[in-house]
Coordinates of C-alpha atoms and ligand atoms in Angstrom, one line a residue:
M1 CA 41.5 8.2 -15.6
A2 CA 39.0 9.4 -18.2
K3 CA 36.2 11.5 -16.9
I4 CA 33.6 9.5 -14.9
P5 CA 30.1 10.9 -15.6
L6 CA 27.3 10.9 -13.0
V7 CA 25.3 8.6 -15.4
D8 CA 26.7 7.0 -18.6
L9 CA 23.8 6.3 -21.1
K10 CA 26.2 5.5 -23.9
A11 CA 27.8 2.7 -21.9
Q12 CA 24.4 1.1 -21.4
Y13 CA 23.5 1.5 -25.1
D14 CA 26.8 -0.1 -26.2
S15 CA 26.0 -3.2 -23.9
I16 CA 22.6 -3.9 -25.6
K17 CA 23.0 -2.2 -28.9
D18 CA 21.6 -5.0 -31.1
E19 CA 18.5 -5.4 -28.9
I20 CA 17.8 -1.7 -29.0
D21 CA 18.5 -1.3 -32.7
T22 CA 16.2 -4.2 -33.5
A23 CA 13.4 -2.8 -31.4
M24 CA 13.7 0.6 -33.0
Q25 CA 13.8 -0.7 -36.5
R26 CA 10.7 -2.9 -35.8
V27 CA 8.8 0.2 -34.8
V28 CA 9.9 2.1 -38.0
D29 CA 9.2 -1.0 -40.2
N30 CA 5.7 -1.3 -38.8
T31 CA 5.2 2.5 -38.5
A32 CA 3.8 1.7 -35.1
F33 CA 4.5 5.1 -33.7
I34 CA 1.4 5.7 -31.6
G35 CA -0.4 3.1 -29.5
G36 CA -0.5 -0.5 -30.7
K37 CA 1.3 -3.7 -29.6
E38 CA 4.6 -2.1 -28.6
V39 CA 2.8 0.0 -26.0
S40 CA 0.4 -2.7 -24.8
N41 CA 3.2 -5.4 -24.6
F42 CA 5.4 -3.1 -22.6
E43 CA 2.5 -2.2 -20.3
A44 CA 1.8 -5.8 -19.6
A45 CA 5.5 -6.6 -18.9
F46 CA 6.0 -3.6 -16.7
A47 CA 2.8 -4.3 -14.7
Q48 CA 4.1 -7.8 -14.0
F49 CA 7.6 -6.4 -13.1
Q50 CA 6.0 -4.0 -10.5
Q51 CA 3.6 -6.7 -9.2
T52 CA 0.5 -4.7 -10.2
K53 CA -2.5 -5.7 -12.2
R54 CA -2.4 -2.8 -14.7
C55 CA 0.1 -0.4 -16.2
V56 CA -0.9 2.6 -18.3
G57 CA 2.0 4.1 -20.3
V58 CA 2.0 7.9 -20.4
A59 CA 4.2 10.7 -21.7
S60 CA 6.3 11.3 -18.6
G61 CA 6.5 10.8 -14.9
T62 CA 5.0 14.2 -14.4
A63 CA 2.0 13.2 -16.5
A64 CA 1.7 10.0 -14.5
I65 CA 1.4 11.9 -11.3
F66 CA -1.0 14.4 -12.8
L67 CA -3.3 11.8 -14.4
A68 CA -3.3 9.6 -11.2
L69 CA -4.3 12.6 -9.0
K70 CA -6.9 13.7 -11.6
A71 CA -8.3 10.2 -11.8
L72 CA -8.7 10.2 -8.0
G73 CA -10.7 13.5 -8.3
V74 CA -8.1 15.8 -6.8
D75 CA -9.4 19.3 -7.4
E76 CA -9.3 22.9 -6.2
G77 CA -9.4 23.1 -2.4
D78 CA -8.1 19.6 -1.9
E79 CA -4.8 19.0 -0.1
V80 CA -2.1 16.6 -1.0
I81 CA 0.7 15.8 1.5
T82 CA 4.2 15.2 0.2
T83 CA 7.8 15.6 1.1
A84 CA 9.8 18.9 1.1
H85 CA 12.9 17.1 -0.3
T86 CA 12.2 16.0 -3.8
F87 CA 12.2 17.1 -7.5
I88 CA 9.7 19.8 -8.3
A89 CA 7.7 17.4 -10.5
S90 CA 6.4 15.7 -7.4
V91 CA 4.4 18.9 -6.6
E92 CA 3.8 20.4 -10.1
P93 CA 0.7 18.2 -10.8
I94 CA -0.8 19.2 -7.4
E95 CA -0.4 22.8 -8.4
T96 CA -1.7 22.3 -11.9
L97 CA -4.9 20.8 -10.5
G98 CA -5.4 23.8 -8.3
A99 CA -5.0 21.7 -5.2
K100 CA -2.8 22.7 -2.2
T101 CA 0.6 21.2 -1.6
V102 CA 1.2 20.3 2.1
L103 CA 4.8 19.6 2.9
V104 CA 6.2 17.3 5.6
D105 CA 9.9 17.2 6.6
I106 CA 12.1 14.1 5.9
D107 CA 13.7 11.5 8.1
P108 CA 17.4 12.7 7.8
A109 CA 18.6 9.0 7.8
T110 CA 16.8 8.1 4.6
Y111 CA 15.8 11.4 3.0
N112 CA 12.3 10.1 2.7
I113 CA 9.1 11.6 4.2
D114 CA 9.0 11.2 8.0
P115 CA 5.9 9.2 8.8
A116 CA 5.9 10.5 12.4
K117 CA 5.1 14.0 11.0
I118 CA 2.3 13.1 8.6
E119 CA -0.6 13.0 10.9
A120 CA -0.1 16.6 12.1
A121 CA -0.4 17.7 8.4
I122 CA -3.7 16.0 7.9
T123 CA -6.8 18.3 7.7
P124 CA -10.4 17.7 6.6
R125 CA -9.3 18.7 3.1
T126 CA -6.5 16.2 2.8
K127 CA -7.3 13.8 -0.1
V128 CA -4.0 12.1 -0.9
I129 CA -0.6 11.3 0.6
L130 CA 2.1 11.3 -2.1
P131 CA 5.2 9.7 -0.7
V132 CA 8.3 9.8 -2.9
H133 CA 10.7 6.8 -3.0
L134 CA 13.7 9.1 -3.2
Y135 CA 17.0 7.8 -4.6
G136 CA 15.6 4.4 -5.1
Q137 CA 14.6 3.5 -1.6
L138 CA 11.0 3.0 -0.7
A139 CA 9.4 5.5 1.7
P140 CA 8.2 3.8 4.9
M141 CA 5.1 2.5 3.2
D142 CA 3.9 0.2 6.0
A143 CA 3.6 3.2 8.3
I144 CA 2.2 5.4 5.6
M145 CA -0.5 2.9 4.5
E146 CA -1.6 2.6 8.2
I147 CA -2.0 6.4 8.5
A148 CA -3.9 6.5 5.2
R149 CA -6.2 3.7 6.3
K150 CA -6.9 5.4 9.6
H151 CA -7.8 8.7 8.0
N152 CA -9.4 7.2 4.9
L153 CA -6.9 8.8 2.5
H154 CA -5.6 7.7 -0.9
V155 CA -1.9 7.0 -1.3
V156 CA -0.2 7.7 -4.7
E157 CA 3.4 6.7 -4.9
D158 CA 5.9 8.8 -6.7
A159 CA 8.0 5.9 -7.8
A160 CA 9.9 7.9 -10.5
Q161 CA 13.2 6.7 -9.0
A162 CA 12.2 3.3 -7.8
H163 CA 11.6 0.8 -10.6
G164 CA 12.0 -2.6 -8.9
A165 CA 12.8 -1.3 -5.4
E166 CA 11.3 -3.3 -2.6
L167 CA 10.2 -3.0 1.0
N168 CA 9.6 -6.3 2.8
G169 CA 9.6 -8.1 -0.5
K170 CA 6.9 -5.9 -1.9
R171 CA 7.8 -3.6 -4.8
A172 CA 7.4 0.1 -5.2
G173 CA 4.1 0.6 -7.0
A174 CA 2.3 -2.2 -5.3
W175 CA 1.4 -0.3 -2.1
G176 CA -0.7 2.7 -3.0
I177 CA -3.9 3.0 -5.0
A178 CA -1.7 4.2 -7.9
S179 CA 2.0 4.6 -8.5
C180 CA 3.8 6.8 -10.9
F181 CA 7.0 6.0 -12.8
S182 CA 9.3 8.1 -14.9
F183 CA 11.3 6.7 -17.8
Y184 CA 13.4 9.9 -18.2
P185 CA 16.6 8.7 -19.9
G186 CA 18.7 8.7 -16.7
K187 CA 16.3 6.7 -14.6
N188 CA 17.1 3.0 -13.8
L189 CA 14.7 2.2 -16.6
G190 CA 15.1 5.0 -19.0
A191 CA 13.6 5.7 -22.5
Y192 CA 15.4 7.6 -25.3
G193 CA 13.2 10.6 -24.7
D194 CA 10.4 11.2 -22.2
G195 CA 8.1 8.5 -20.9
G196 CA 6.2 7.4 -17.8
A197 CA 3.6 5.0 -16.5
V198 CA 0.9 4.6 -13.8
C199 CA 0.7 1.2 -12.2
T200 CA -2.4 0.2 -10.2
N201 CA -4.5 -2.8 -9.2
D202 CA -7.6 -0.7 -9.7
D203 CA -9.3 -1.2 -13.1
V204 CA -11.5 1.9 -12.8
I205 CA -8.5 4.1 -12.2
A206 CA -6.4 2.4 -15.0
D207 CA -9.3 2.8 -17.5
K208 CA -9.8 6.5 -16.5
I209 CA -6.1 7.2 -17.0
A210 CA -6.0 5.3 -20.3
K211 CA -8.8 7.5 -21.6
A212 CA -7.5 10.8 -20.2
R213 CA -4.0 10.3 -21.7
D214 CA -5.6 10.0 -25.1
H215 CA -7.9 13.0 -25.5
G216 CA -10.7 11.4 -23.6
R217 CA -11.6 9.5 -26.7
T218 CA -14.1 6.6 -26.9
S219 CA -13.5 6.1 -30.6
K220 CA -11.3 7.8 -33.2
Y221 CA -13.2 11.1 -33.3
E222 CA -15.6 10.8 -30.4
H223 CA -14.6 12.2 -27.0
D224 CA -16.8 11.9 -24.0
E225 CA -14.6 14.1 -21.8
I226 CA -11.8 16.7 -22.2
G227 CA -8.6 14.7 -21.9
Y228 CA -4.9 15.3 -22.6
G229 CA -2.2 14.4 -25.1
E230 CA -0.1 12.4 -22.7
R231 CA 0.5 9.0 -24.4
L232 CA 3.7 6.9 -24.2
D233 CA 4.8 6.5 -27.9
G234 CA 5.6 3.3 -29.7
L235 CA 9.3 4.0 -30.1
Q236 CA 9.8 4.6 -26.4
A237 CA 7.7 1.6 -25.5
A238 CA 9.8 -0.7 -27.7
I239 CA 13.0 0.7 -26.2
L240 CA 11.7 0.2 -22.7
G241 CA 10.5 -3.3 -23.6
A242 CA 14.0 -4.2 -24.8
K243 CA 15.6 -2.8 -21.7
L244 CA 13.2 -4.3 -19.1
P245 CA 14.6 -7.9 -19.1
H246 CA 17.9 -6.4 -18.0
L247 CA 16.6 -4.2 -15.2
N248 CA 16.9 -6.7 -12.3
D249 CA 20.6 -7.2 -13.3
W250 CA 21.2 -3.5 -13.6
N251 CA 19.6 -2.8 -10.3
A252 CA 21.8 -5.6 -8.7
A253 CA 24.9 -4.0 -10.3
R254 CA 24.0 -0.6 -8.8
H255 CA 23.6 -2.3 -5.4
R256 CA 27.0 -3.9 -5.7
H257 CA 28.5 -0.5 -6.5
A258 CA 26.8 1.0 -3.5
D259 CA 28.3 -1.7 -1.4
Y260 CA 31.7 -0.9 -2.8
Y261 CA 31.3 2.8 -2.0
N262 CA 30.0 2.0 1.5
Q263 CA 33.0 -0.2 2.3
A264 CA 35.6 2.1 0.7
L265 CA 34.2 5.2 2.4
A266 CA 33.3 3.7 5.8
G267 CA 35.0 5.4 8.7
I268 CA 36.2 8.5 6.9
P269 CA 35.4 11.4 9.2
G270 CA 33.2 14.0 7.5
I271 CA 31.2 11.5 5.3
T272 CA 27.8 10.1 6.2
L273 CA 26.9 7.1 4.0
P274 CA 23.4 6.3 2.8
R275 CA 21.3 4.0 5.0
E276 CA 19.1 1.2 3.7
M277 CA 16.3 0.7 6.2
T278 CA 15.6 -2.8 7.6
G279 CA 13.6 -4.7 5.0
A280 CA 14.3 -2.2 2.2
R281 CA 16.1 -3.1 -1.0
S282 CA 17.2 0.1 -2.7
I283 CA 17.8 0.3 -6.4
F284 CA 20.3 3.1 -5.8
H285 CA 19.0 5.4 -8.5
I286 CA 21.2 7.9 -6.8
Y287 CA 24.0 7.2 -4.4
C288 CA 23.9 10.1 -2.0
I289 CA 26.4 10.9 0.7
R290 CA 26.4 13.8 3.2
V291 CA 29.6 15.8 3.9
T292 CA 30.6 18.1 6.6
G293 CA 32.8 21.1 5.7
D294 CA 32.5 23.1 2.5
R295 CA 30.2 20.9 0.4
D296 CA 30.3 23.2 -2.7
A297 CA 34.2 23.2 -2.6
I298 CA 34.2 19.4 -2.3
L299 CA 31.8 19.0 -5.2
A300 CA 33.8 21.5 -7.3
E301 CA 37.0 19.6 -6.6
L302 CA 35.4 16.3 -7.5
N303 CA 34.3 17.8 -10.8
T304 CA 37.8 19.2 -11.4
R305 CA 39.2 15.7 -11.0
G306 CA 36.9 14.4 -13.6
I307 CA 34.2 12.9 -11.3
G308 CA 30.7 13.8 -12.4
A309 CA 29.2 14.3 -8.9
G310 CA 26.0 16.3 -8.4
I311 CA 23.3 17.4 -5.9
H312 CA 19.8 16.0 -5.8
Y313 CA 18.4 18.5 -4.9
P314 CA 20.0 21.8 -3.9
I315 CA 16.8 23.7 -3.1
P316 CA 13.9 22.1 -1.1
I317 CA 10.4 22.5 -2.4
H318 CA 9.4 25.1 0.2
L319 CA 12.2 27.5 -0.8
Q320 CA 11.6 27.2 -4.6
P321 CA 10.7 30.6 -6.0
A322 CA 7.9 28.9 -7.9
M323 CA 6.3 28.0 -4.6
S324 CA 6.7 31.4 -3.0
S325 CA 2.9 32.0 -2.8
Y326 CA 2.8 29.6 0.2
G327 CA 4.9 32.0 2.3
W328 CA 7.2 29.2 3.5
K329 CA 10.5 30.4 4.9
A330 CA 14.0 29.0 5.8
G331 CA 13.7 26.9 9.0
D332 CA 10.2 25.5 8.2
F333 CA 11.6 22.1 7.2
P334 CA 15.0 21.9 8.8
H335 CA 16.0 18.3 7.9
S336 CA 15.2 19.0 4.2
E337 CA 17.2 22.2 4.3
A338 CA 20.2 20.5 6.0
A339 CA 20.1 17.7 3.4
A340 CA 20.0 20.2 0.5
E341 CA 23.1 21.9 2.0
T342 CA 25.2 18.9 2.7
I343 CA 24.5 16.1 0.1
I344 CA 26.6 15.0 -2.8
S345 CA 25.5 12.3 -5.4
L346 CA 28.4 10.2 -6.6
P347 CA 28.5 8.6 -10.1
M348 CA 26.1 5.7 -10.2
Y349 CA 25.2 3.5 -13.2
P350 CA 25.4 -0.3 -13.7
E351 CA 28.4 -0.2 -16.1
L352 CA 30.7 1.5 -13.5
T353 CA 34.0 -0.5 -13.3
N354 CA 36.0 -1.3 -10.1
D355 CA 38.7 1.0 -11.4
Q356 CA 36.3 3.8 -11.7
L357 CA 34.8 3.1 -8.3
S358 CA 38.2 3.0 -6.8
Y359 CA 39.2 6.3 -8.4
V360 CA 36.1 8.0 -7.1
T361 CA 36.6 6.8 -3.5
E362 CA 40.3 7.5 -3.4
E363 CA 39.9 11.0 -4.8
L364 CA 37.0 11.8 -2.5
A365 CA 39.0 10.5 0.6
D366 CA 41.9 12.7 -0.5
I367 CA 39.7 15.8 -1.0
I368 CA 37.9 15.3 2.4
G369 CA 41.2 14.6 4.1
A370 CA 42.7 17.8 2.8
Q371 CA 39.5 19.7 4.0
V372 CA 39.8 18.1 7.5
K373 CA 43.5 19.1 7.8
S374 CA 42.9 22.7 6.6
Ligands
PLP401 C1 10.9 12.1 -7.8 C2 10.5 12.5 -9.2 N1 9.2 12.7 -9.4 C3 8.8 13.0 -10.7 C4 9.7 13.0 -11.7 C5 9.1 13.4 -13.1 O1 9.4 12.6 -14.1 P1 9.5 13.1 -15.6 O2 10.8 13.8 -15.7 O3 9.5 11.8 -16.4 O4 8.4 14.0 -15.9 C6 11.0 12.8 -11.5 C7 12.0 12.7 -12.6 O5 12.4 13.6 -13.3 C8 11.5 12.5 -10.2 O6 12.8 12.3 -10.0

């Protein structure tokens, strides 16, 4: 069996080569590199896809979070509550704005923020709750929205991994005041470079972000505030626009692959499968299992056998050297730490074949079996 990568971007390109090539050529022919129809068309289509009124394309998922928090007025001294088990980009914008990151542990069954622990983290300085829809499954947004309403807080969704994911039929992005998407190439909807978007039903916030991403300009050389160079470019927008009509099918294919993994790995001692919560429809950006035994040895053996497994993420936020000024220590967020030590992400992309899925599950069962015996 040829090597099975964690993500295969070439397989996806091959499946829609003509559509992508046409879109890219159109941008070059029109020299529509910045702004213009490619961007506005994609924004309209993506807003509709996410069930929001507006979408503002920006340069990355990180920029989306930064600009959304900035538009809500998050500033020095404010506190933003988020999860300890996420990619560093969930908290970077909080730090860049000079606000304080307040972490909450995860629910170990879903890897998402535990809503039962949020209220204890709220102080008079709390301004925003920033749930992350990790691995493609929505955080428990009904409970989170209720807490936010009770305490008069904003909710900004980090939906970087959740394009098209749903909870009770409502999509990621349609819950909070603003939601932030990444189009990093490996995401379920990925550009051919960096890209991101903020979706919102709030025109004031959308307009603020649209201005801030483009140097605070009101006309070509007139700027009524200091903004940023954080636009989504025309080439990326055209590529994303060509891919978007396929996204529901791709997400469905990922779900089928997850079902395959779940069935093939069910009942193997030493493996905990991912759990989709009642009412949730995950888009399986990442298919994450948990193992007992020597996780790093299991991972290394998978890699040796040509299986591109990985870890998302090996170090929780509170133990990142970049966050050391907070003085957090091991033991502060035990479920996040336990996850970081035991999780493995298996290959997951729409174009996976049954032969590949079968190879991954058979090899994994063999490796785990050998571990259990030894
Ligand atoms: C949970 C999460 N938040 C934020 C980001 C940041 O997105 P980007 O890499 O597009 O800046 C990512 C992706 O990398 C992510 O996975």
